[in-house]
Amino acid sequence: MERLIHWLWLQRKMGPLCSSSLDGESRVKPSRRWQKPTSRTLIMGDKKAGFSVFWADDGLDTGPILLQRSCDVKPNDTVDNLYNRFLFPEGIKAMVEAVQLIADGKAPRTPQPEEGATYEGIQKKENAEISWDQPAEVLHNWIRGHDKVPGAWAEINGQMVTFYGSSLLTNSVPAGEPLDIKGANKPGLVTKKGLVLFGNDGKTLMVKNLQFEDGKMIPASQYFSAGETSVVELTAEELKVAETIKVIWARILSNIPEIEDSTDFFKSGASSMDVVRLVEEIRQKCGGLQLQNEDVYMATKFGDFIQKVVRRLRGEDQEAELVVDYVSKEVNGMTVKIPYQCFINGQFVDAEDGETYATINPTDGTTICRVSYASLADVDRAVAAAKEAFENGEWGRMNARDRGRLMYRLADLMEESQEELATIEALDSGAVYTLALKTHIGMSVQTFKYFAGWCDKIQGSTIPINQARPNYNLTFTKKEPLGACAIIIPWNYPLMMLAWKSAACLAAGNTLVLKPAQVTPLTALKFAELTVKAGFPKGVINIIPGSGGVAGQRLSQHPDIRKLGFTGSTSVGKQIMKSCAVSNLKKVSLELGGKSPLIIFSDCDLDKAVRMGMGAVFFNKGENCIAAGRLFVEEAIHDEFVTRVVEEIKKIKIGDPLDRSTDHGPQNHRAHLEKLLQYCETGVKEGATLVYGGRQVQRPGFFMEPTVFTGVEDHMYLAKEESFGPIMVISKFQNGDIDGVLQRANNTEYGLASGVFTRDINKAMYVSDKLEAGTVFINTYNKTDVAAPFGGVKQSGFGKDLGEEALSEYLKLKTVTLEY
């Protein structure tokens, strides 16, 4: 292979093969370098770009075509990222194929059409001036088509200024300071994100960087403050670094007698290849100092470059620290700081229309704070940020092990903040603090640590197939991330449900937009703050509080979302599945409603069955997706079981979830409490026996008594529908009637979880085989673990959270077959 590549390199030098660009109308556009298409492809707004490999001619690049390859042009592509994404990797493959075709005597010679077969003058700087009286998309195409060479430019304050890093704006125009541009119909706006430019159609684009006539490049956002940076005095250690860098400059600029502060890197003859060398050599010889190519373009003079390096070493030129507007609460012996805005593209921002809503403390019914209410525009911004981070950001280029390190760091920060997170969870959801600390937060930390370990272990396989004789074949599979994903979570375990889905999503390499439940958004927003501290790049994680009918529905319909994970009711899950199918057939996983049966046989350990049976129903106030929705108790122990359950319920302490002695906190929100009370009224009307509870606790807040019904027949509402509250529904079954109780247990459209208590292992295994559920607990209940897959069947949904299987929900499998 080394000899073959060398031959290809010689062929490129000697001339038998060269190539050109293919525009959107399949016309050949020659190029001096086989790796790149012409800028005309982007300037004309073509949807396709590519290259041709063709036979050598007399140097006019008009020889017959040997083969062609093309790719889609994305809205914000430049020649450079087309090269990196497509032309370089595919060009190598194409050259190998071309040489093989020549060697085999099968290389075609397709005449080039004459149209477009000459170089155009648009590569000259004087021809790249921006003509402003055009739509925003045309301006955007012109700028990106000339990025980086020769650079589209305009006159600002009497000076030629070149524009780089254009992207179309799809959201509202941010606030900024006007900047007059010669010839423009409307002044630009210097904003904190860049320079906003206006087309004659009222639409906008944004430019990231500006370059002045002297070669200096600055972030466009710093146009009015570019000259305000003071000169830093170097320490003795920093002077040593500067001397090392001066030696590197001198080697690269060997034609310059002496490197001075005024020496300009590019005006002294350096090229783009020298930029790469400079960055890499500094990394090697200056203790791993990480610079970007753009740092060189932004500080082209040696003195300015050293200042930039020193500021980088000191951490002074890092992006501004995250600004968070907190709501502070003195509660639970600490000051709790709660973010309340949308988290989009690494920043906390108000909803575009300024809308907010109150999130309520269920313990006393008071307002905790007002939270941003995401609009459709906010959803679109969040999705755009996630898509950009995946396709063009640091996250998409990051190796798997580094991704895992970020997730470990995030898990550590969550663990360090566990008391604050548990306090917020108790305030916002009514979870008992001790349970929130152990389960809501504790399992969230475990989930991120577990999936962090999976990041560098996602791999495909090699598959033996029939060979295409006399040649050979190699077939292998690759597991790849899907792209921007959406996650919609419920209100019962706000942070834990976030962790169950987002950890697997991130480990697989995706980016995400998460919509927390409208009534419990606060731990998700606190989590967003921790992701910034952990070092997650902008746009990888976006959190948009708001309603399911607006934000959730938009996510399910959004064409740029490639996967949606949802936990919630079956009725909403069906609507989401329909929207996902109609929009772009996005991948879906659904964890929906349940009516989990728990069968208690007379040969069980009764003490254990009573204790765990109560936990199966009353854990987390009954707001538990796998809660035992119906208990089947064998006739021989039925009455004793009920009596002992009621005795234990009377010992339960109902009260403030922040009180460490509290066993049972408030229901999540008022509407849910009212639904539970109605559920109990329906049970009484249908003839079920209310043994205990069934009422609201007479105190402020949304508290309900733990409740027990017996005598529940199969046709009753209580036997069929999930309560999602602290309501134990007990039905009796005849002694020894194993198959009969199994038939009753399976007579439901749900299949999330189930359980059985018996000392007979053969009976236990028989029952577990017959129960139609995603999870079966034997002589235990609620025992979930981050390594064990979790999910339902029937109308409880499909797809898995947790365990290795969860990764498959956020990956696509690609099969690759090559012949050699």
XYZ file of N, CA and C in Angstrom, residues 260-381:
366
model
N 11.180 39.997 14.703
C 10.887 41.102 15.596
C 9.394 41.107 15.923
N 9.024 41.936 16.898
C 7.607 41.993 17.270
C 6.728 42.369 16.087
N 7.247 43.150 15.160
C 6.456 43.618 14.015
C 6.460 42.626 12.849
N 7.227 41.540 12.961
C 7.292 40.557 11.868
C 5.923 39.927 11.654
N 5.414 40.019 10.439
C 4.107 39.454 10.104
C 4.303 38.074 9.489
N 3.636 37.091 10.052
C 3.825 35.694 9.654
C 3.541 35.494 8.169
N 2.458 36.048 7.678
C 2.050 35.792 6.300
C 2.753 36.718 5.311
N 2.946 37.968 5.699
C 3.653 38.883 4.804
C 5.118 38.502 4.655
N 5.600 37.654 5.560
C 6.980 37.171 5.469
C 7.084 35.900 4.638
N 5.952 35.473 4.068
C 5.988 34.343 3.143
C 5.375 33.056 3.636
N 4.816 33.023 4.847
C 4.226 31.787 5.366
C 2.931 31.448 4.635
N 2.649 30.155 4.553
C 1.428 29.665 3.898
C 0.566 28.947 4.926
N -0.590 28.449 4.470
C -1.491 27.735 5.376
C -0.839 26.472 5.935
N 0.026 25.826 5.156
C 0.725 24.647 5.654
C 1.664 25.022 6.793
N 2.248 26.214 6.718
C 3.131 26.675 7.788
C 2.347 26.937 9.075
N 1.076 27.302 8.936
C 0.230 27.492 10.121
C 0.109 26.183 10.885
N -0.161 25.105 10.145
C -0.276 23.787 10.779
C 1.034 23.418 11.471
N 2.153 23.653 10.773
C 3.454 23.335 11.365
C 3.683 24.136 12.636
N 3.377 25.441 12.603
C 3.576 26.302 13.762
C 2.770 25.801 14.960
N 1.494 25.521 14.748
C 0.622 25.069 15.837
C 1.116 23.759 16.425
N 1.485 22.812 15.547
C 1.914 21.500 16.022
C 3.282 21.556 16.705
N 4.185 22.383 16.181
C 5.514 22.468 16.785
C 5.434 23.143 18.156
N 4.575 24.140 18.300
C 4.372 24.762 19.613
C 3.780 23.751 20.587
N 2.849 22.961 20.120
C 2.264 21.923 20.983
C 3.350 20.967 21.481
N 4.256 20.613 20.570
C 5.301 19.645 20.901
C 6.362 20.225 21.836
N 6.709 21.482 21.639
C 7.863 22.044 22.347
C 7.501 22.988 23.489
N 6.211 23.220 23.676
C 5.787 24.139 24.740
C 4.811 23.455 25.696
N 5.150 22.247 26.071
C 4.381 21.560 27.107
C 2.967 21.207 26.737
N 2.728 20.927 25.445
C 1.384 20.534 25.022
C 0.409 21.684 24.886
N 0.913 22.916 24.788
C 0.048 24.089 24.650
C -0.863 23.945 23.428
N -2.164 24.034 23.662
C -3.151 23.816 22.611
C -3.533 25.142 21.952
N -3.119 25.313 20.707
C -3.549 26.451 19.904
C -4.376 25.943 18.727
N -5.144 26.824 18.135
C -5.908 26.510 16.942
C -5.312 27.284 15.761
N -5.506 26.771 14.554
C -5.014 27.476 13.371
C -5.499 28.920 13.343
N -6.735 29.121 13.785
C -7.322 30.451 13.739
C -6.596 31.426 14.653
N -5.943 30.912 15.709
C -5.176 31.794 16.590
C -4.064 32.497 15.819
N -3.478 31.811 14.840
C -2.400 32.399 14.042
C -2.969 33.497 13.144
N -4.128 33.214 12.539
C -4.745 34.213 11.666
C -5.178 35.456 12.446
N -5.495 35.276 13.720
C -5.963 36.401 14.522
C -4.820 37.181 15.169
N -3.615 36.699 15.084
C -2.458 37.410 15.638
C -1.278 37.143 14.713
N -1.239 37.826 13.600
C -0.263 37.495 12.556
C 1.116 38.071 12.836
N 1.200 39.121 13.670
C 2.501 39.696 14.012
C 3.059 38.997 15.239
N 4.389 38.835 15.273
C 5.011 38.038 16.325
C 4.672 38.569 17.722
N 4.747 39.890 17.909
C 4.446 40.451 19.218
C 3.021 40.153 19.652
N 2.061 40.309 18.725
C 0.659 40.011 19.032
C 0.468 38.528 19.314
N 1.190 37.704 18.545
C 1.062 36.255 18.717
C 1.553 35.832 20.106
N 2.659 36.389 20.554
C 3.169 36.052 21.889
C 2.183 36.489 22.966
N 1.581 37.674 22.773
C 0.569 38.120 23.726
C -0.600 37.132 23.798
N -1.021 36.645 22.637
C -2.124 35.669 22.602
C -1.723 34.379 23.307
N -0.489 33.917 23.050
C -0.009 32.679 23.680
C 0.032 32.833 25.194
N 0.554 33.959 25.661
C 0.659 34.179 27.106
C -0.728 34.242 27.740
N -1.649 34.917 27.070
C -3.016 34.974 27.608
C -3.638 33.580 27.634
N -3.328 32.779 26.636
C -3.827 31.400 26.623
C -3.239 30.613 27.795
N -1.938 30.785 28.030
C -1.288 30.093 29.150
C -1.897 30.502 30.492
N -2.259 31.776 30.590
C -2.844 32.274 31.839
C -4.339 32.017 31.947
N -4.921 31.540 30.853
C -6.358 31.295 30.857
C -7.192 32.549 30.709
N -6.541 33.665 30.283
C -7.264 34.936 30.198
C -8.087 35.088 28.935
N -7.757 34.308 27.902
C -8.473 34.497 26.636
C -9.543 33.439 26.433
N -9.843 32.714 27.502
C -10.915 31.735 27.391
C -12.250 32.457 27.266
N -13.243 31.744 26.807
C -14.561 32.346 26.660
C -15.065 32.841 28.011
N -15.843 33.871 27.965
C -16.359 34.453 29.196
C -17.053 33.383 30.037
N -16.889 33.518 31.329
C -17.499 32.564 32.244
C -19.011 32.560 32.063
N -19.590 31.390 32.227
C -21.029 31.255 32.070
C -21.758 32.223 33.003
N -22.682 32.968 32.424
C -23.490 33.906 33.211
C -24.820 33.237 33.524
N -25.121 33.115 34.806
C -26.359 32.475 35.231
C -27.127 33.424 36.137
N -28.368 33.684 35.784
C -29.263 34.429 36.679
C -29.955 33.410 37.579
N -29.554 33.396 38.843
C -30.098 32.401 39.770
C -31.314 32.950 40.523
N -32.158 32.009 40.954
C -33.071 32.252 42.055
C -32.441 31.561 43.259
N -32.161 32.320 44.304
C -31.498 31.757 45.484
C -32.521 31.490 46.577
N -32.378 30.334 47.237
C -33.258 29.949 48.335
C -32.411 29.505 49.529
N -32.723 30.042 50.701
C -32.102 29.559 51.929
C -32.994 28.443 52.460
N -32.566 27.217 52.248
C -33.417 26.087 52.577
C -32.551 24.866 52.857
N -33.019 23.998 53.717
C -32.332 22.748 54.029
C -30.906 22.984 54.530
N -30.703 24.101 55.232
C -29.403 24.390 55.799
C -28.365 24.818 54.788
N -28.790 25.296 53.635
C -27.853 25.709 52.591
C -28.486 26.786 51.722
N -27.642 27.457 50.937
C -28.139 28.378 49.921
C -28.202 27.634 48.603
N -29.402 27.467 48.095
C -29.612 26.750 46.843
C -29.731 27.774 45.719
N -28.918 27.619 44.678
C -28.942 28.522 43.531
C -29.552 27.798 42.338
N -30.667 28.324 41.849
C -31.452 27.619 40.841
C -31.511 28.434 39.543
N -30.947 27.913 38.433
C -31.160 28.565 37.133
C -32.624 28.423 36.718
N -33.116 29.369 35.936
C -34.527 29.320 35.558
C -34.776 29.648 34.085
N -33.701 29.836 33.297
C -33.871 30.183 31.885
C -33.645 28.962 30.997
N -34.018 29.089 29.727
C -33.676 28.066 28.739
C -32.153 27.957 28.646
N -31.671 26.769 28.394
C -30.233 26.563 28.205
C -30.017 26.137 26.757
N -29.501 27.059 25.937
C -29.363 26.827 24.501
C -27.964 27.215 24.059
N -27.287 26.303 23.407
C -25.954 26.559 22.853
C -24.976 27.072 23.911
N -25.017 26.463 25.083
C -24.057 26.779 26.127
C -24.356 28.020 26.933
N -25.532 28.633 26.749
C -25.869 29.854 27.462
C -27.286 29.764 28.037
N -27.467 30.363 29.209
C -28.814 30.514 29.755
C -29.435 31.769 29.161
N -30.581 31.603 28.524
C -31.231 32.723 27.840
C -32.725 32.691 28.121
N -33.323 33.874 28.093
C -34.782 33.955 28.201
C -35.414 33.342 26.961
N -36.660 32.912 27.107
C -37.426 32.505 25.930
C -37.511 33.692 24.979
N -37.537 33.405 23.698
C -37.481 34.481 22.705
C -38.589 35.503 22.889
N -39.778 35.030 23.255
C -40.894 35.956 23.428
C -41.026 36.455 24.867
N -40.070 36.053 25.724
C -40.082 36.530 27.099
C -41.074 35.844 28.013
N -41.782 34.838 27.510
C -42.807 34.165 28.311
C -42.182 33.357 29.453
N -42.870 33.348 30.598
C -42.458 32.534 31.748
C -43.687 31.866 32.357
N -43.442 30.911 33.244
C -44.534 30.292 33.991
C -44.019 29.950 35.392
N -44.938 29.741 36.315
C -44.570 29.460 37.700
C -44.378 27.960 37.901
N -43.297 27.591 38.581
C -43.150 26.212 39.022
C -43.414 26.190 40.527
N -44.195 25.218 40.962
C -44.815 25.235 42.291
C -44.169 24.207 43.218
N -43.983 24.604 44.475
C -43.530 23.689 45.516
C -44.737 22.900 46.019
N -44.788 21.582 45.770
C -45.978 20.816 46.161
C -46.132 20.656 47.671
N -45.106 20.992 48.431
C -45.204 20.864 49.884
C -46.145 21.898 50.473
N -46.179 23.098 49.897
C -47.053 24.141 50.445
C -47.833 24.904 49.379
N -47.625 24.568 48.100
C -48.379 25.220 47.031
C -47.865 26.579 46.648
N -46.706 27.002 47.174
C -46.160 28.313 46.838
C -45.308 28.234 45.577
N -45.075 29.392 44.965
C -44.244 29.456 43.767
C -42.767 29.446 44.152
N -42.007 28.536 43.553
C -40.565 28.507 43.772
C -39.917 29.628 42.976
N -40.256 29.702 41.704
C -39.745 30.750 40.826
C -40.525 30.701 39.524
N -40.267 31.657 38.676
C -40.840 31.651 37.331
C -39.762 31.185 36.359
N -40.150 30.313 35.448
C -39.219 29.641 34.539
C -39.548 30.034 33.105
N -38.521 30.166 32.282
C -38.737 30.489 30.867
C -39.610 29.426 30.206
N -40.549 29.900 29.395
C -41.493 29.024 28.698
C -41.089 28.993 27.226
N -40.425 27.924 26.828
C -39.831 27.847 25.495
C -40.894 27.934 24.402
N -40.607 28.743 23.393
C -41.472 28.883 22.225
C -40.975 27.976 21.103
N -41.714 27.968 20.008
C -41.275 27.199 18.840
C -39.915 27.695 18.352
N -39.715 29.001 18.387
C -38.429 29.558 17.943
C -37.293 29.086 18.837
N -37.561 28.966 20.145
C -36.530 28.482 21.067
C -36.185 27.031 20.786
N -37.191 26.237 20.480
C -36.936 24.843 20.120
C -36.055 24.770 18.878
N -36.397 25.577 17.886
C -35.618 25.570 16.642
C -34.172 25.999 16.895
N -33.985 26.993 17.756
C -32.624 27.436 18.093
C -31.848 26.312 18.773
